[in-house]
PDB file of C-alpha atoms in Angstrom:
ATOM      1  CA  ARG A1199     -29.608   2.404  31.660  1.00 85.00           C
ATOM      2  CA  LEU A1200     -31.655  -0.120  33.610  1.00 91.00           C
ATOM      3  CA  ASN A1201     -31.751  -2.637  30.774  1.00 91.00           C
ATOM      4  CA  SER A1202     -28.037  -2.321  30.128  1.00 90.00           C
ATOM      5  CA  ALA A1203     -27.289  -2.775  33.847  1.00 94.00           C
ATOM      6  CA  ILE A1204     -28.924  -6.219  33.953  1.00 96.00           C
ATOM      7  CA  ILE A1205     -26.426  -9.090  33.827  1.00 95.00           C
ATOM      8  CA  TYR A1206     -28.409 -12.115  32.667  1.00 95.00           C
ATOM      9  CA  ASP A1207     -25.564 -14.587  33.244  1.00 95.00           C
ATOM     10  CA  ARG A1208     -26.223 -14.229  36.969  1.00 95.00           C
ATOM     11  CA  ASP A1209     -29.431 -16.226  36.461  1.00 94.00           C
ATOM     12  CA  PHE A1210     -27.215 -19.297  36.130  1.00 94.00           C
ATOM     13  CA  SER A1211     -25.895 -18.897  39.674  1.00 92.00           C
ATOM     14  CA  TYR A1212     -29.164 -20.405  40.975  1.00 93.00           C
ATOM     15  CA  ASN A1213     -29.342 -24.148  41.447  1.00 94.00           C
ATOM     16  CA  TYR A1214     -32.350 -26.103  40.216  1.00 95.00           C
ATOM     17  CA  PHE A1215     -34.209 -25.959  43.525  1.00 96.00           C
ATOM     18  CA  GLY A1216     -33.634 -22.218  43.869  1.00 93.00           C
ATOM     19  CA  PHE A1217     -34.829 -21.513  40.345  1.00 93.00           C
ATOM     20  CA  LYS A1218     -37.970 -23.650  40.729  1.00 94.00           C
ATOM     21  CA  THR A1219     -38.771 -21.836  43.983  1.00 92.00           C
ATOM     22  CA  LEU A1220     -38.511 -18.505  42.179  1.00 94.00           C
ATOM     23  CA  GLU A1221     -40.632 -19.828  39.336  1.00 92.00           C
ATOM     24  CA  ARG A1222     -43.336 -21.147  41.653  1.00 89.00           C
ATOM     25  CA  SER A1223     -43.713 -18.172  43.981  1.00 87.00           C
ATOM     26  CA  TYR A1224     -41.657 -15.089  43.170  1.00 91.00           C
ATOM     27  CA  LEU A1225     -41.486 -14.392  39.436  1.00 94.00           C
ATOM     28  CA  LEU A1226     -44.400 -12.405  38.019  1.00 93.00           C
ATOM     29  CA  LYS A1227     -46.815 -14.319  35.820  1.00 92.00           C
ATOM     30  CA  ILE A1228     -49.245 -13.325  33.073  1.00 92.00           C
ATOM     31  CA  ASN A1229     -52.064 -15.809  32.453  1.00 90.00           C
ATOM     32  CA  SER A1230     -50.202 -18.343  34.632  1.00 88.00           C
ATOM     33  CA  LYS A1231     -47.054 -18.091  32.494  1.00 93.00           C
ATOM     34  CA  VAL A1232     -43.783 -16.747  33.917  1.00 93.00           C
ATOM     35  CA  ALA A1233     -43.212 -13.243  32.540  1.00 94.00           C
ATOM     36  CA  GLU A1234     -39.830 -12.319  34.021  1.00 95.00           C
ATOM     37  CA  ARG A1235     -36.401 -13.800  34.597  1.00 96.00           C
ATOM     38  CA  PRO A1236     -34.747 -13.727  38.038  1.00 96.00           C
ATOM     39  CA  GLN A1237     -32.655 -10.719  37.029  1.00 96.00           C
ATOM     40  CA  HIS A1238     -35.801  -8.885  35.931  1.00 97.00           C
ATOM     41  CA  MET A1239     -37.317  -9.586  39.348  1.00 96.00           C
ATOM     42  CA  LEU A1240     -34.283  -8.166  41.140  1.00 97.00           C
ATOM     43  CA  MET A1241     -34.302  -5.038  38.990  1.00 96.00           C
ATOM     44  CA  ARG A1242     -38.056  -4.660  39.491  1.00 96.00           C
ATOM     45  CA  VAL A1243     -37.560  -4.814  43.247  1.00 96.00           C
ATOM     46  CA  SER A1244     -34.709  -2.297  43.112  1.00 97.00           C
ATOM     47  CA  VAL A1245     -36.695   0.188  41.026  1.00 96.00           C
ATOM     48  CA  GLY A1246     -39.769  -0.328  43.197  1.00 95.00           C
ATOM     49  CA  ILE A1247     -37.755   0.644  46.270  1.00 96.00           C
ATOM     50  CA  HIS A1248     -35.743   3.555  44.856  1.00 96.00           C
ATOM     51  CA  LYS A1249     -38.268   4.967  42.357  1.00 93.00           C
ATOM     52  CA  GLN A1250     -36.602   7.759  40.348  1.00 92.00           C
ATOM     53  CA  ASP A1251     -33.123   7.263  41.842  1.00 95.00           C
ATOM     54  CA  ILE A1252     -31.635   5.205  39.009  1.00 96.00           C
ATOM     55  CA  ASP A1253     -28.114   5.074  40.462  1.00 95.00           C
ATOM     56  CA  ALA A1254     -29.397   3.696  43.775  1.00 96.00           C
ATOM     57  CA  ALA A1255     -31.601   1.190  41.949  1.00 96.00           C
ATOM     58  CA  ILE A1256     -28.648  -0.137  39.944  1.00 96.00           C
ATOM     59  CA  GLU A1257     -26.490  -0.324  43.074  1.00 96.00           C
ATOM     60  CA  THR A1258     -29.191  -2.292  44.908  1.00 97.00           C
ATOM     61  CA  TYR A1259     -29.715  -4.541  41.890  1.00 97.00           C
ATOM     62  CA  ASN A1260     -26.016  -5.450  41.837  1.00 96.00           C
ATOM     63  CA  LEU A1261     -25.976  -6.189  45.560  1.00 97.00           C
ATOM     64  CA  LEU A1262     -29.058  -8.398  45.205  1.00 96.00           C
ATOM     65  CA  SER A1263     -27.894 -10.230  42.102  1.00 96.00           C
ATOM     66  CA  GLU A1264     -24.442 -10.836  43.609  1.00 95.00           C
ATOM     67  CA  ARG A1265     -26.198 -12.212  46.731  1.00 94.00           C
ATOM     68  CA  TRP A1266     -24.839  -9.792  49.267  1.00 96.00           C
ATOM     69  CA  PHE A1267     -28.325  -9.654  50.752  1.00 96.00           C
ATOM     70  CA  THR A1268     -31.948 -10.291  49.869  1.00 95.00           C
ATOM     71  CA  HIS A1269     -35.279  -8.764  50.788  1.00 95.00           C
ATOM     72  CA  ALA A1270     -38.235 -10.315  52.577  1.00 93.00           C
ATOM     73  CA  SER A1271     -40.627 -12.340  50.457  1.00 91.00           C
ATOM     74  CA  PRO A1272     -43.403  -9.694  50.334  1.00 90.00           C
ATOM     75  CA  THR A1273     -40.867  -7.204  48.968  1.00 94.00           C
ATOM     76  CA  LEU A1274     -39.828  -9.657  46.251  1.00 94.00           C
ATOM     77  CA  PHE A1275     -43.486 -10.414  45.517  1.00 91.00           C
ATOM     78  CA  ASN A1276     -44.822  -6.866  45.436  1.00 91.00           C
ATOM     79  CA  ALA A1277     -42.113  -4.232  44.847  1.00 93.00           C
ATOM     80  CA  GLY A1278     -42.556  -2.521  41.503  1.00 92.00           C
ATOM     81  CA  THR A1279     -46.168  -3.684  41.138  1.00 92.00           C
ATOM     82  CA  ASN A1280     -49.464  -1.856  41.572  1.00 90.00           C
ATOM     83  CA  ARG A1281     -49.748  -3.148  45.173  1.00 87.00           C
ATOM     84  CA  PRO A1282     -46.367  -2.285  46.725  1.00 89.00           C
ATOM     85  CA  GLN A1283     -46.910  -3.865  50.164  1.00 88.00           C
ATOM     86  CA  LEU A1284     -43.359  -4.723  51.290  1.00 92.00           C
ATOM     87  CA  SER A1285     -43.718  -5.761  54.948  1.00 90.00           C
ATOM     88  CA  SER A1286     -43.571  -9.328  56.247  1.00 90.00           C
ATOM     89  CA  CYS A1287     -45.387  -9.000  59.554  1.00 93.00           C
ATOM     90  CA  PHE A1288     -48.289  -7.049  61.022  1.00 96.00           C
ATOM     91  CA  LEU A1289     -49.298  -6.961  64.694  1.00 96.00           C
ATOM     92  CA  LEU A1290     -52.938  -6.355  65.569  1.00 96.00           C
ATOM     93  CA  CYS A1291     -55.197  -6.344  68.593  1.00 96.00           C
ATOM     94  CA  MET A1292     -58.813  -7.415  68.328  1.00 95.00           C
ATOM     95  CA  LYS A1293     -60.782  -4.236  67.602  1.00 94.00           C
ATOM     96  CA  ASP A1294     -63.205  -4.960  70.436  1.00 93.00           C
ATOM     97  CA  ASP A1295     -65.233  -7.751  72.001  1.00 94.00           C
ATOM     98  CA  SER A1296     -68.247  -7.603  69.688  1.00 94.00           C
ATOM     99  CA  ILE A1297     -69.472  -9.124  66.424  1.00 94.00           C
ATOM    100  CA  GLU A1298     -68.473  -5.916  64.648  1.00 96.00           C
ATOM    101  CA  GLY A1299     -65.039  -5.871  66.254  1.00 96.00           C
ATOM    102  CA  ILE A1300     -64.341  -9.548  65.560  1.00 97.00           C
ATOM    103  CA  TYR A1301     -65.330  -9.387  61.892  1.00 97.00           C
ATOM    104  CA  ASP A1302     -63.727  -5.991  61.237  1.00 98.00           C
ATOM    105  CA  THR A1303     -60.486  -7.471  62.553  1.00 98.00           C
ATOM    106  CA  LEU A1304     -61.014 -10.597  60.443  1.00 97.00           C
ATOM    107  CA  LYS A1305     -61.379  -8.412  57.337  1.00 97.00           C
ATOM    108  CA  GLN A1306     -58.134  -6.615  58.220  1.00 96.00           C
ATOM    109  CA  CYS A1307     -56.364  -9.956  58.556  1.00 95.00           C
ATOM    110  CA  ALA A1308     -57.730 -11.160  55.214  1.00 94.00           C
ATOM    111  CA  LEU A1309     -56.590  -8.010  53.399  1.00 93.00           C
ATOM    112  CA  ILE A1310     -53.117  -8.235  54.948  1.00 92.00           C
ATOM    113  CA  SER A1311     -52.810 -11.906  53.998  1.00 91.00           C
ATOM    114  CA  LYS A1312     -53.968 -11.084  50.463  1.00 89.00           C
ATOM    115  CA  SER A1313     -50.928  -8.793  50.148  1.00 86.00           C
ATOM    116  CA  ALA A1314     -48.511 -11.434  51.517  1.00 86.00           C
ATOM    117  CA  GLY A1315     -48.318 -10.196  55.100  1.00 90.00           C
ATOM    118  CA  GLY A1316     -48.109 -12.471  58.125  1.00 92.00           C
ATOM    119  CA  ILE A1317     -50.232 -11.583  61.144  1.00 96.00           C
ATOM    120  CA  GLY A1318     -49.821 -11.576  64.906  1.00 97.00           C
ATOM    121  CA  LEU A1319     -53.160 -11.075  66.665  1.00 98.00           C
ATOM    122  CA  ALA A1320     -53.842 -10.542  70.377  1.00 97.00           C
ATOM    123  CA  VAL A1321     -57.226 -11.955  71.432  1.00 97.00           C
ATOM    124  CA  SER A1322     -57.166 -11.584  75.224  1.00 97.00           C
ATOM    125  CA  CYS A1323     -60.045  -9.073  75.137  1.00 96.00           C
ATOM    126  CA  ILE A1324     -62.551 -11.652  73.825  1.00 96.00           C
ATOM    127  CA  ARG A1325     -64.969 -12.874  76.485  1.00 96.00           C
ATOM    128  CA  ALA A1326     -64.690 -16.466  77.668  1.00 96.00           C
ATOM    129  CA  THR A1327     -67.025 -19.425  77.210  1.00 95.00           C
ATOM    130  CA  GLY A1328     -70.300 -18.984  79.092  1.00 93.00           C
ATOM    131  CA  SER A1329     -69.905 -15.245  79.624  1.00 94.00           C
ATOM    132  CA  TYR A1330     -73.167 -13.272  79.482  1.00 90.00           C
ATOM    133  CA  ILE A1331     -73.978 -11.331  76.284  1.00 91.00           C
ATOM    134  CA  ALA A1332     -76.304  -8.438  77.069  1.00 88.00           C
ATOM    135  CA  GLY A1333     -77.229  -7.782  73.433  1.00 86.00           C
ATOM    136  CA  THR A1334     -78.746 -11.236  72.929  1.00 90.00           C
ATOM    137  CA  ASN A1335     -79.466 -12.238  76.526  1.00 89.00           C
ATOM    138  CA  GLY A1336     -77.374 -15.328  75.809  1.00 91.00           C
ATOM    139  CA  ASN A1337     -73.953 -16.707  76.590  1.00 92.00           C
ATOM    140  CA  SER A1338     -70.704 -16.576  74.667  1.00 94.00           C
ATOM    141  CA  ASN A1339     -69.259 -19.588  72.871  1.00 93.00           C
ATOM    142  CA  GLY A1340     -65.769 -18.393  73.792  1.00 94.00           C
ATOM    143  CA  LEU A1341     -62.540 -18.263  71.858  1.00 96.00           C
ATOM    144  CA  VAL A1342     -62.519 -21.618  70.081  1.00 96.00           C
ATOM    145  CA  PRO A1343     -65.367 -21.172  67.554  1.00 96.00           C
ATOM    146  CA  MET A1344     -64.121 -17.668  66.746  1.00 97.00           C
ATOM    147  CA  LEU A1345     -60.580 -18.904  66.150  1.00 97.00           C
ATOM    148  CA  ARG A1346     -61.876 -21.628  63.835  1.00 97.00           C
ATOM    149  CA  VAL A1347     -63.275 -18.835  61.652  1.00 97.00           C
ATOM    150  CA  TYR A1348     -59.833 -17.203  61.635  1.00 97.00           C
ATOM    151  CA  ASN A1349     -58.290 -20.592  60.873  1.00 96.00           C
ATOM    152  CA  ASN A1350     -60.450 -21.028  57.777  1.00 94.00           C
ATOM    153  CA  THR A1351     -59.719 -17.472  56.663  1.00 95.00           C
ATOM    154  CA  ALA A1352     -55.982 -18.187  56.865  1.00 93.00           C
ATOM    155  CA  ARG A1353     -56.557 -21.245  54.661  1.00 91.00           C
ATOM    156  CA  TYR A1354     -58.739 -19.407  52.163  1.00 92.00           C
ATOM    157  CA  VAL A1355     -56.879 -16.086  51.829  1.00 90.00           C
ATOM    158  CA  ASP A1356     -53.359 -17.345  51.203  1.00 79.00           C
ATOM    159  CA  GLN A1357     -50.484 -14.914  50.874  1.00 66.00           C
ATOM    160  CA  GLY A1358     -50.128 -13.109  47.582  1.00 63.00           C
ATOM    161  CA  GLY A1359     -52.598 -15.238  45.631  1.00 65.00           C
ATOM    162  CA  ASN A1360     -51.505 -18.853  46.113  1.00 67.00           C
ATOM    163  CA  LYS A1361     -47.829 -17.990  46.641  1.00 72.00           C
ATOM    164  CA  ARG A1362     -47.679 -19.344  50.194  1.00 76.00           C
ATOM    165  CA  PRO A1363     -50.181 -20.237  52.940  1.00 81.00           C
ATOM    166  CA  GLY A1364     -51.693 -17.560  55.128  1.00 84.00           C
ATOM    167  CA  ALA A1365     -49.894 -17.199  58.471  1.00 92.00           C
ATOM    168  CA  PHE A1366     -51.877 -16.078  61.526  1.00 96.00           C
ATOM    169  CA  ALA A1367     -50.225 -16.229  64.972  1.00 97.00           C
ATOM    170  CA  ILE A1368     -52.713 -15.888  67.840  1.00 98.00           C
ATOM    171  CA  TYR A1369     -51.558 -14.538  71.216  1.00 98.00           C
ATOM    172  CA  LEU A1370     -53.390 -15.041  74.509  1.00 98.00           C
ATOM    173  CA  GLU A1371     -52.500 -14.027  78.056  1.00 97.00           C
ATOM    174  CA  PRO A1372     -52.511 -16.893  80.582  1.00 97.00           C
ATOM    175  CA  TRP A1373     -55.128 -15.370  82.895  1.00 98.00           C
ATOM    176  CA  HIS A1374     -57.862 -15.899  80.275  1.00 98.00           C
ATOM    177  CA  LEU A1375     -60.553 -18.374  81.301  1.00 97.00           C
ATOM    178  CA  ASP A1376     -60.355 -20.244  77.963  1.00 97.00           C
ATOM    179  CA  ILE A1377     -56.608 -20.843  78.253  1.00 97.00           C
ATOM    180  CA  PHE A1378     -56.792 -24.654  78.428  1.00 97.00           C
ATOM    181  CA  GLU A1379     -59.010 -24.927  75.346  1.00 96.00           C
ATOM    182  CA  PHE A1380     -56.641 -22.510  73.598  1.00 97.00           C
ATOM    183  CA  LEU A1381     -53.640 -24.711  74.381  1.00 96.00           C
ATOM    184  CA  ASP A1382     -55.398 -27.742  72.879  1.00 96.00           C
ATOM    185  CA  LEU A1383     -56.236 -26.126  69.527  1.00 96.00           C
ATOM    186  CA  LYS A1384     -53.209 -27.553  67.725  1.00 95.00           C
ATOM    187  CA  LYS A1385     -53.625 -31.138  68.950  1.00 94.00           C
ATOM    188  CA  ASN A1386     -54.048 -33.959  66.450  1.00 94.00           C
ATOM    189  CA  THR A1387     -56.554 -35.737  68.665  1.00 93.00           C
ATOM    190  CA  GLY A1388     -59.929 -34.676  70.029  1.00 90.00           C
ATOM    191  CA  LYS A1389     -63.095 -33.255  68.512  1.00 92.00           C
ATOM    192  CA  GLU A1390     -62.538 -31.506  65.191  1.00 91.00           C
ATOM    193  CA  GLU A1391     -64.784 -28.593  66.190  1.00 91.00           C
ATOM    194  CA  GLN A1392     -62.360 -27.895  69.054  1.00 93.00           C
ATOM    195  CA  ARG A1393     -59.280 -27.629  66.823  1.00 95.00           C
ATOM    196  CA  ALA A1394     -57.718 -24.911  64.641  1.00 94.00           C
ATOM    197  CA  ARG A1395     -54.535 -26.529  63.373  1.00 95.00           C
ATOM    198  CA  ASP A1396     -53.643 -24.022  60.649  1.00 94.00           C
ATOM    199  CA  LEU A1397     -53.091 -21.191  63.113  1.00 96.00           C
ATOM    200  CA  PHE A1398     -49.982 -20.620  65.213  1.00 96.00           C
ATOM    201  CA  PHE A1399     -50.440 -20.115  68.946  1.00 97.00           C
ATOM    202  CA  ALA A1400     -48.449 -18.347  71.643  1.00 97.00           C
ATOM    203  CA  LEU A1401     -48.865 -17.304  75.261  1.00 96.00           C
ATOM    204  CA  TRP A1402     -48.174 -13.676  76.115  1.00 94.00           C
ATOM    205  CA  ILE A1403     -46.853 -14.231  79.630  1.00 96.00           C
ATOM    206  CA  PRO A1404     -46.636 -11.440  82.243  1.00 95.00           C
ATOM    207  CA  ASP A1405     -43.872 -11.296  84.845  1.00 96.00           C
ATOM    208  CA  LEU A1406     -46.421 -11.930  87.587  1.00 96.00           C
ATOM    209  CA  PHE A1407     -47.126 -15.398  86.191  1.00 97.00           C
ATOM    210  CA  MET A1408     -43.444 -16.341  86.419  1.00 97.00           C
ATOM    211  CA  LYS A1409     -43.237 -14.916  89.945  1.00 96.00           C
ATOM    212  CA  ARG A1410     -46.147 -17.163  90.935  1.00 96.00           C
ATOM    213  CA  VAL A1411     -44.405 -20.150  89.322  1.00 97.00           C
ATOM    214  CA  GLU A1412     -41.194 -19.457  91.253  1.00 96.00           C
ATOM    215  CA  THR A1413     -43.048 -19.285  94.579  1.00 96.00           C
ATOM    216  CA  ASN A1414     -45.460 -22.148  93.730  1.00 96.00           C
ATOM    217  CA  GLN A1415     -48.509 -19.911  94.208  1.00 96.00           C
ATOM    218  CA  ASP A1416     -51.968 -20.247  92.715  1.00 96.00           C
ATOM    219  CA  TRP A1417     -52.875 -18.600  89.427  1.00 97.00           C
ATOM    220  CA  SER A1418     -56.439 -17.399  88.866  1.00 96.00           C
ATOM    221  CA  LEU A1419     -58.284 -17.467  85.541  1.00 97.00           C
ATOM    222  CA  MET A1420     -60.678 -14.676  84.604  1.00 96.00           C
ATOM    223  CA  CYS A1421     -63.038 -13.579  81.853  1.00 96.00           C
ATOM    224  CA  PRO A1422     -62.157 -10.177  80.338  1.00 96.00           C
ATOM    225  CA  ASN A1423     -65.862  -9.338  80.186  1.00 94.00           C
ATOM    226  CA  GLU A1424     -66.267  -9.818  83.935  1.00 93.00           C
ATOM    227  CA  CYS A1425     -62.785  -8.583  84.965  1.00 93.00           C
ATOM    228  CA  PRO A1426     -62.148  -5.781  82.451  1.00 93.00           C
ATOM    229  CA  GLY A1427     -58.889  -3.945  81.886  1.00 94.00           C
ATOM    230  CA  LEU A1428     -56.334  -6.740  82.258  1.00 95.00           C
ATOM    231  CA  ASP A1429     -55.655  -6.858  78.519  1.00 94.00           C
ATOM    232  CA  GLU A1430     -54.942  -3.106  78.443  1.00 94.00           C
ATOM    233  CA  VAL A1431     -52.223  -2.839  81.106  1.00 95.00           C
ATOM    234  CA  TRP A1432     -48.804  -4.315  81.879  1.00 93.00           C
ATOM    235  CA  GLY A1433     -46.019  -4.230  84.462  1.00 94.00           C
ATOM    236  CA  GLU A1434     -46.863  -2.895  87.911  1.00 94.00           C
ATOM    237  CA  GLU A1435     -50.264  -1.657  86.757  1.00 96.00           C
ATOM    238  CA  PHE A1436     -51.170  -5.164  85.582  1.00 95.00           C
ATOM    239  CA  GLU A1437     -50.002  -6.730  88.852  1.00 95.00           C
ATOM    240  CA  LYS A1438     -52.033  -4.243  90.889  1.00 95.00           C
ATOM    241  CA  LEU A1439     -55.187  -4.856  88.847  1.00 96.00           C
ATOM    242  CA  TYR A1440     -54.754  -8.648  88.751  1.00 95.00           C
ATOM    243  CA  GLU A1441     -54.156  -8.986  92.487  1.00 89.00           C
TER     244      GLU A1441
END
């Protein structure tokens, strides 16, 4: 039934650019050679989603092949394979502010990227530059060197095995003491060891910050190691703790 439901003429509805995109990134390959046609891919995805429900699989196949809708790239990459990871995005917080926490989280990010997932990571719990480290009786190097490690991991562990670049978005709250160095990480100028240009960066801004902007008040920067708890609360509880 599945074979007879495939309408191969629909392959010709793709223009050259569309077909080459499928060939480069979406169609399954064996020994670097394309092993499926676009219609095979769409049927594979449909069966991967609906499993034993053949009628639903054929219905979904027809909707996909007639372009009524499409699925996210990881679904097209992975549905119907032995690693059926279908989600586009994963949101994580740093496990904790320690070597173990940083590298356990890095491993999670690498495994997600391996299966074609994009990552949003909150790093506000990581201690700032110069903060005391009791375990070594030394001082922290701060966010920048750590994020360069994440940057290189995003470059190395691309999504789905060379199908598209790894995508890590890093979120920081604006009370963090390393905020200015964080904002410079994408710049094209400056010292290379202070840059991480392959990551994406965003500020996770609390309402209190905007209230201070409106009233032209000061804004204080803090280290999460010396002022703990700010990264764990929000709303009125955050405002009470911050102030």
